[in-house]
PDB file of C-alpha atoms in Angstrom:
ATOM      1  CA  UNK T   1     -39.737 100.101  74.761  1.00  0.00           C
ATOM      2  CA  UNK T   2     -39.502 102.306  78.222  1.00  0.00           C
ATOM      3  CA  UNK T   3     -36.639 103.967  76.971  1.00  0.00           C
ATOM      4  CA  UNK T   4     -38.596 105.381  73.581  1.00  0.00           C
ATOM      5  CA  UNK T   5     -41.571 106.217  75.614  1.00  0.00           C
ATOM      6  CA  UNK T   6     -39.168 108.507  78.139  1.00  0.00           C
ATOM      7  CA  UNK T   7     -37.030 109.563  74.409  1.00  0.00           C
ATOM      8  CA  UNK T   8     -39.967 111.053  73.459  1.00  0.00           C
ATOM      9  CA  UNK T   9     -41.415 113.064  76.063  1.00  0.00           C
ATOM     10  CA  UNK T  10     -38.301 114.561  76.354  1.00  0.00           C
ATOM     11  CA  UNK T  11     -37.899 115.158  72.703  1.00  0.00           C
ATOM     12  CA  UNK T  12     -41.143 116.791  73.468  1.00  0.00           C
ATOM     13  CA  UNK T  13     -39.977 118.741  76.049  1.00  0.00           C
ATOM     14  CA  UNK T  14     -41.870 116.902  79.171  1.00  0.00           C
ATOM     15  CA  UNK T  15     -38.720 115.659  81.554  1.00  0.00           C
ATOM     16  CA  UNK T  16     -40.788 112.798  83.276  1.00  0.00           C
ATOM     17  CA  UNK T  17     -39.206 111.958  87.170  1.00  0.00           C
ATOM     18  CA  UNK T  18     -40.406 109.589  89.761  1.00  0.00           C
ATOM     19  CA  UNK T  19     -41.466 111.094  93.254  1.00  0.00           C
ATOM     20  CA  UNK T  20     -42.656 107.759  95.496  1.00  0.00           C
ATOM     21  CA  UNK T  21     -44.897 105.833  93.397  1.00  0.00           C
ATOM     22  CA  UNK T  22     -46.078 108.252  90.923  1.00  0.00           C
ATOM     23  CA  UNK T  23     -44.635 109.881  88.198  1.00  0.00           C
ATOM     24  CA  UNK T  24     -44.202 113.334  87.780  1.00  0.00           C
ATOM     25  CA  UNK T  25     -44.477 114.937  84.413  1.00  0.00           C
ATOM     26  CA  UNK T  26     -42.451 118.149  83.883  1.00  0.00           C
ATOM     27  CA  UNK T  27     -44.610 120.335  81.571  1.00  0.00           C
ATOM     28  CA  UNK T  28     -47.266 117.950  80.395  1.00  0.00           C
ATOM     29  CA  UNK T  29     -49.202 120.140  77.984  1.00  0.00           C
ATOM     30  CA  UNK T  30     -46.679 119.193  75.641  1.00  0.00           C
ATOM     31  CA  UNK T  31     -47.117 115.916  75.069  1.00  0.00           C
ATOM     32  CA  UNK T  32     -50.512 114.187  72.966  1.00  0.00           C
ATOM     33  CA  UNK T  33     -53.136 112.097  74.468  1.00  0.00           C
ATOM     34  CA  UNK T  34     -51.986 108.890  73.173  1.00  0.00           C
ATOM     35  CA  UNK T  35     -48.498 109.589  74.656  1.00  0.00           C
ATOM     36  CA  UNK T  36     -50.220 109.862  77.937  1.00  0.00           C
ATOM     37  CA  UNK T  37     -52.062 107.504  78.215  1.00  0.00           C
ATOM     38  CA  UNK T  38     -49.293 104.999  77.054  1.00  0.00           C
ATOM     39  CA  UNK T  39     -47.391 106.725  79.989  1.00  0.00           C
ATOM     40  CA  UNK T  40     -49.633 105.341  82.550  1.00  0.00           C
ATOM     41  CA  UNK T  41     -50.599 102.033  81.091  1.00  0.00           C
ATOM     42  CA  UNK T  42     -46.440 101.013  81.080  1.00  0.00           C
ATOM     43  CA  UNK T  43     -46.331 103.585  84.635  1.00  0.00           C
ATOM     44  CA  UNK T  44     -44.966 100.606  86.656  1.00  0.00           C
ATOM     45  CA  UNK T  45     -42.324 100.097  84.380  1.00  0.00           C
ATOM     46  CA  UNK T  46     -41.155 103.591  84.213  1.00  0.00           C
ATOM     47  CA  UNK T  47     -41.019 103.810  87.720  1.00  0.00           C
ATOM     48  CA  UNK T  48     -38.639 100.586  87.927  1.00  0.00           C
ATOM     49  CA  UNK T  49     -36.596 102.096  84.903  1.00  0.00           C
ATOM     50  CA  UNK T  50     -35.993 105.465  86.749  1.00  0.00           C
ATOM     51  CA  UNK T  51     -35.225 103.817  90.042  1.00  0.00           C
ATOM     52  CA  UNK T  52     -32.450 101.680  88.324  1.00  0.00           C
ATOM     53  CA  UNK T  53     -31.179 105.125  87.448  1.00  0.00           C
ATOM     54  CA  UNK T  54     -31.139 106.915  90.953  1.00  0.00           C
ATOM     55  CA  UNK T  55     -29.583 103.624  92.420  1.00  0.00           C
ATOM     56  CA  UNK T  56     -27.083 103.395  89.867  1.00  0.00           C
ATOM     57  CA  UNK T  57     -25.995 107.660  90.758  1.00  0.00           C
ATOM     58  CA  UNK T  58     -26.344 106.655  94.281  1.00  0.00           C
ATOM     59  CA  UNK T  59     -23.527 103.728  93.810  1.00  0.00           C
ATOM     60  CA  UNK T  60     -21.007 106.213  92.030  1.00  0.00           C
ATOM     61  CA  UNK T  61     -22.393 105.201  88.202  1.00  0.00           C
ATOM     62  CA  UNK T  62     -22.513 106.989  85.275  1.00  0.00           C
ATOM     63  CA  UNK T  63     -26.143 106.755  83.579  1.00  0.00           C
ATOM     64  CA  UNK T  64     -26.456 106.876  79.777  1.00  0.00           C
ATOM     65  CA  UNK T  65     -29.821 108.097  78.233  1.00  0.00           C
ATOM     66  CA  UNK T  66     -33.037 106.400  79.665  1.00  0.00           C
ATOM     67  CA  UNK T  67     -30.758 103.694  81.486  1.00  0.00           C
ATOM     68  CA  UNK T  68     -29.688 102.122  78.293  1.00  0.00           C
ATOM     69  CA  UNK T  69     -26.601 101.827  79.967  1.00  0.00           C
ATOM     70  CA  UNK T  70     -23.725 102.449  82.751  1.00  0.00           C
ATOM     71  CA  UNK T  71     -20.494 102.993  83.256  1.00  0.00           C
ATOM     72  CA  UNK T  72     -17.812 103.345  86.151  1.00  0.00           C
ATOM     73  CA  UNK T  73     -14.406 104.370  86.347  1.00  0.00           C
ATOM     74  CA  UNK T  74     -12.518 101.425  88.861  1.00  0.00           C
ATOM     75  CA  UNK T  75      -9.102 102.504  88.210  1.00  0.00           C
ATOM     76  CA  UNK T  76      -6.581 104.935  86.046  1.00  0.00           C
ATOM     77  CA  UNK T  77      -7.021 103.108  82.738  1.00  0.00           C
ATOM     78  CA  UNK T  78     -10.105 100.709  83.784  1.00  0.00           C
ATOM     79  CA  UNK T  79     -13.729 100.903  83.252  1.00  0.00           C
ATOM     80  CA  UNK T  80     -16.602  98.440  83.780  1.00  0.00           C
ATOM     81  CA  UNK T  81     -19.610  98.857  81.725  1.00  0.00           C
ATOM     82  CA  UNK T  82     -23.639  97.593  82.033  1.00  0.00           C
ATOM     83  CA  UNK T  83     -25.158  97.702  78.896  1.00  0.00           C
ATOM     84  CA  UNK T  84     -28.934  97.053  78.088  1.00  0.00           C
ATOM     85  CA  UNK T  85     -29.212  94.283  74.872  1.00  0.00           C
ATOM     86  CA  UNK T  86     -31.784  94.278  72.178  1.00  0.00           C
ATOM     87  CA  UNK T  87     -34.129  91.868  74.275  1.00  0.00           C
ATOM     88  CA  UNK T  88     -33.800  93.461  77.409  1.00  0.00           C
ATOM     89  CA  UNK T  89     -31.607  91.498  79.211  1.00  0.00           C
ATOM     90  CA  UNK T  90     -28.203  93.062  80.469  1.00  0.00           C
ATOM     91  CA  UNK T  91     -24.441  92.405  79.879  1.00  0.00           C
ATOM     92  CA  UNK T  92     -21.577  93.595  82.361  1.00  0.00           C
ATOM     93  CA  UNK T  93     -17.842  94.157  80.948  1.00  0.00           C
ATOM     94  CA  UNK T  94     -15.134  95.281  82.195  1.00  0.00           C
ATOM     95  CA  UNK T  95     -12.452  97.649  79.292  1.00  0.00           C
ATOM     96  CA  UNK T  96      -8.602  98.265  79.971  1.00  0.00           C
ATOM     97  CA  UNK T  97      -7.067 101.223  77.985  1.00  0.00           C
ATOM     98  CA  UNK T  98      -3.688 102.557  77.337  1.00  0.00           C
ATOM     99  CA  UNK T  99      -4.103 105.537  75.550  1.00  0.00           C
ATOM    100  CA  UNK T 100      -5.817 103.910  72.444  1.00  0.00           C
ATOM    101  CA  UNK T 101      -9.678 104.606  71.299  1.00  0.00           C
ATOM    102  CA  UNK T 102     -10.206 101.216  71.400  1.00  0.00           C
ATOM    103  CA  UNK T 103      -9.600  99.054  75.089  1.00  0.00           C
ATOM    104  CA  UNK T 104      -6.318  97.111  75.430  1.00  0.00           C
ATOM    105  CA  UNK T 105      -7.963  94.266  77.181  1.00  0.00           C
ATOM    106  CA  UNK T 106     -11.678  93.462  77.545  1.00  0.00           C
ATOM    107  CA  UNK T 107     -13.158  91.244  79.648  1.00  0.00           C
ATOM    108  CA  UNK T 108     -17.397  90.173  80.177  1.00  0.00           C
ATOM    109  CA  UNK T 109     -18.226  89.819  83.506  1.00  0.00           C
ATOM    110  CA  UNK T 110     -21.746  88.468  82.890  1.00  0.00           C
ATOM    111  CA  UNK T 111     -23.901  88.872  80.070  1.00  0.00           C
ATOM    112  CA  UNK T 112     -27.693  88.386  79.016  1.00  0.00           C
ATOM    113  CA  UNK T 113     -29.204  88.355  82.688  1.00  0.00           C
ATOM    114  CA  UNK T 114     -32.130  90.359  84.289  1.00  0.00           C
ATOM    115  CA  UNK T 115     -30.930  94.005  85.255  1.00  0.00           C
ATOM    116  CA  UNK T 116     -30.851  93.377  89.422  1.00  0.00           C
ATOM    117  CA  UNK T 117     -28.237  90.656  88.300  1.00  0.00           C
ATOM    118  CA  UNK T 118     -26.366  92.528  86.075  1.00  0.00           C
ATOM    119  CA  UNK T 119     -26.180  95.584  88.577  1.00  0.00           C
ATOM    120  CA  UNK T 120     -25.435  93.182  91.231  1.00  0.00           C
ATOM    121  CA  UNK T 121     -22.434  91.786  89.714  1.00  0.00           C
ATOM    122  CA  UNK T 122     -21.224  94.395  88.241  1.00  0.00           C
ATOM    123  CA  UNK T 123     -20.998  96.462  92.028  1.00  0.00           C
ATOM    124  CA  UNK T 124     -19.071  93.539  92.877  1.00  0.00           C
ATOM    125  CA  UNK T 125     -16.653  93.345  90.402  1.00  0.00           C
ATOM    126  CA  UNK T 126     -15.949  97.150  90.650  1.00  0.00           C
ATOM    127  CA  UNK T 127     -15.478  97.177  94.361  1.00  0.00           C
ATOM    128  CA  UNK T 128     -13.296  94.434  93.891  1.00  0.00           C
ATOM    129  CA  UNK T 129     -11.229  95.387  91.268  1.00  0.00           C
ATOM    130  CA  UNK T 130     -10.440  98.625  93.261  1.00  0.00           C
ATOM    131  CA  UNK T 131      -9.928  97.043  96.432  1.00  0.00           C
ATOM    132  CA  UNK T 132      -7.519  94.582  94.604  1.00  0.00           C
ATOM    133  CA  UNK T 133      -5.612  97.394  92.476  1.00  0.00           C
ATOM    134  CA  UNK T 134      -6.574 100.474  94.403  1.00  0.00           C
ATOM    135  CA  UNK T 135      -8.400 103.020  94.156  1.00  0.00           C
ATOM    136  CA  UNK T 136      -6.027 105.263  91.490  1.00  0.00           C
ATOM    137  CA  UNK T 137      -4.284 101.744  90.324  1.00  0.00           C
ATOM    138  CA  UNK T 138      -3.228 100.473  87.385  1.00  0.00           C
ATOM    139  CA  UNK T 139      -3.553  97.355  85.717  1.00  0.00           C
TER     140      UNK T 139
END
């Protein structure tokens, strides 16, 4: 629901960012009434959605659109993955490649858990997969 809201301001053209506790809407004439004032009723929510995204930057991860999803590189060939599900719960896996489009291995780390869970676990397993196979390492 957050991520449509944020989808279409910016299909709008109105980039919306979080400075402290408000949000800051980057050329507002753009977007209708309604829009707006759905923007502050779910306001709280935005702000937690974009602050999942600056933590996730901050921690070395790769943020797909709206913070549907995330994605971090832990060695050559090895990637672990947060992805948002249909309900809004989150599931953490972890994909192995060797030069194919689809991954070699795959394993879930956790799955169908509230995002601070999911993030939590999925730092974890990506510090410890490189500390256990290095930082450029294969497995």
């Amino acid at each position: 629901m957050i991520t449509s809201y944020l989808r279409t301001a910016e299909n709008a053209g109105c980039i919306i960012t979080a400075a402290g506790d408000n949000l800051v809407l980057h050329d507002p004439s753009v977007l209708k009434n309604e829009h707006i004032e759905t923007l502050k009723r779910y306001k709280q929510a935005i702000l937690v959605n974009l602050r999942r995204q600056e933590e996730a930057t901050k921690n070395g991860w790769i943020v797909y659109s709206y913070g549907e999803g995330f994605e971090k590189q832990v060695s050559t060939n090895s990637l672990v993955f947060l992805f948002q599900e249909k309900e809004g719960s989150f599931t953490v896996w972890r994909g192995t490649w060797r030069g194919d489009s689809f991954p070699k291995t795959e394993k879930v780390i956790i799955a169908n858990v509230e995002f601070d869970e999911a993030f939590k676990r999925a730092n974890n397993y990506a510090n410890w997969f490189k500390e256990a196979f290095g930082k450029g390492g294969r497995r």
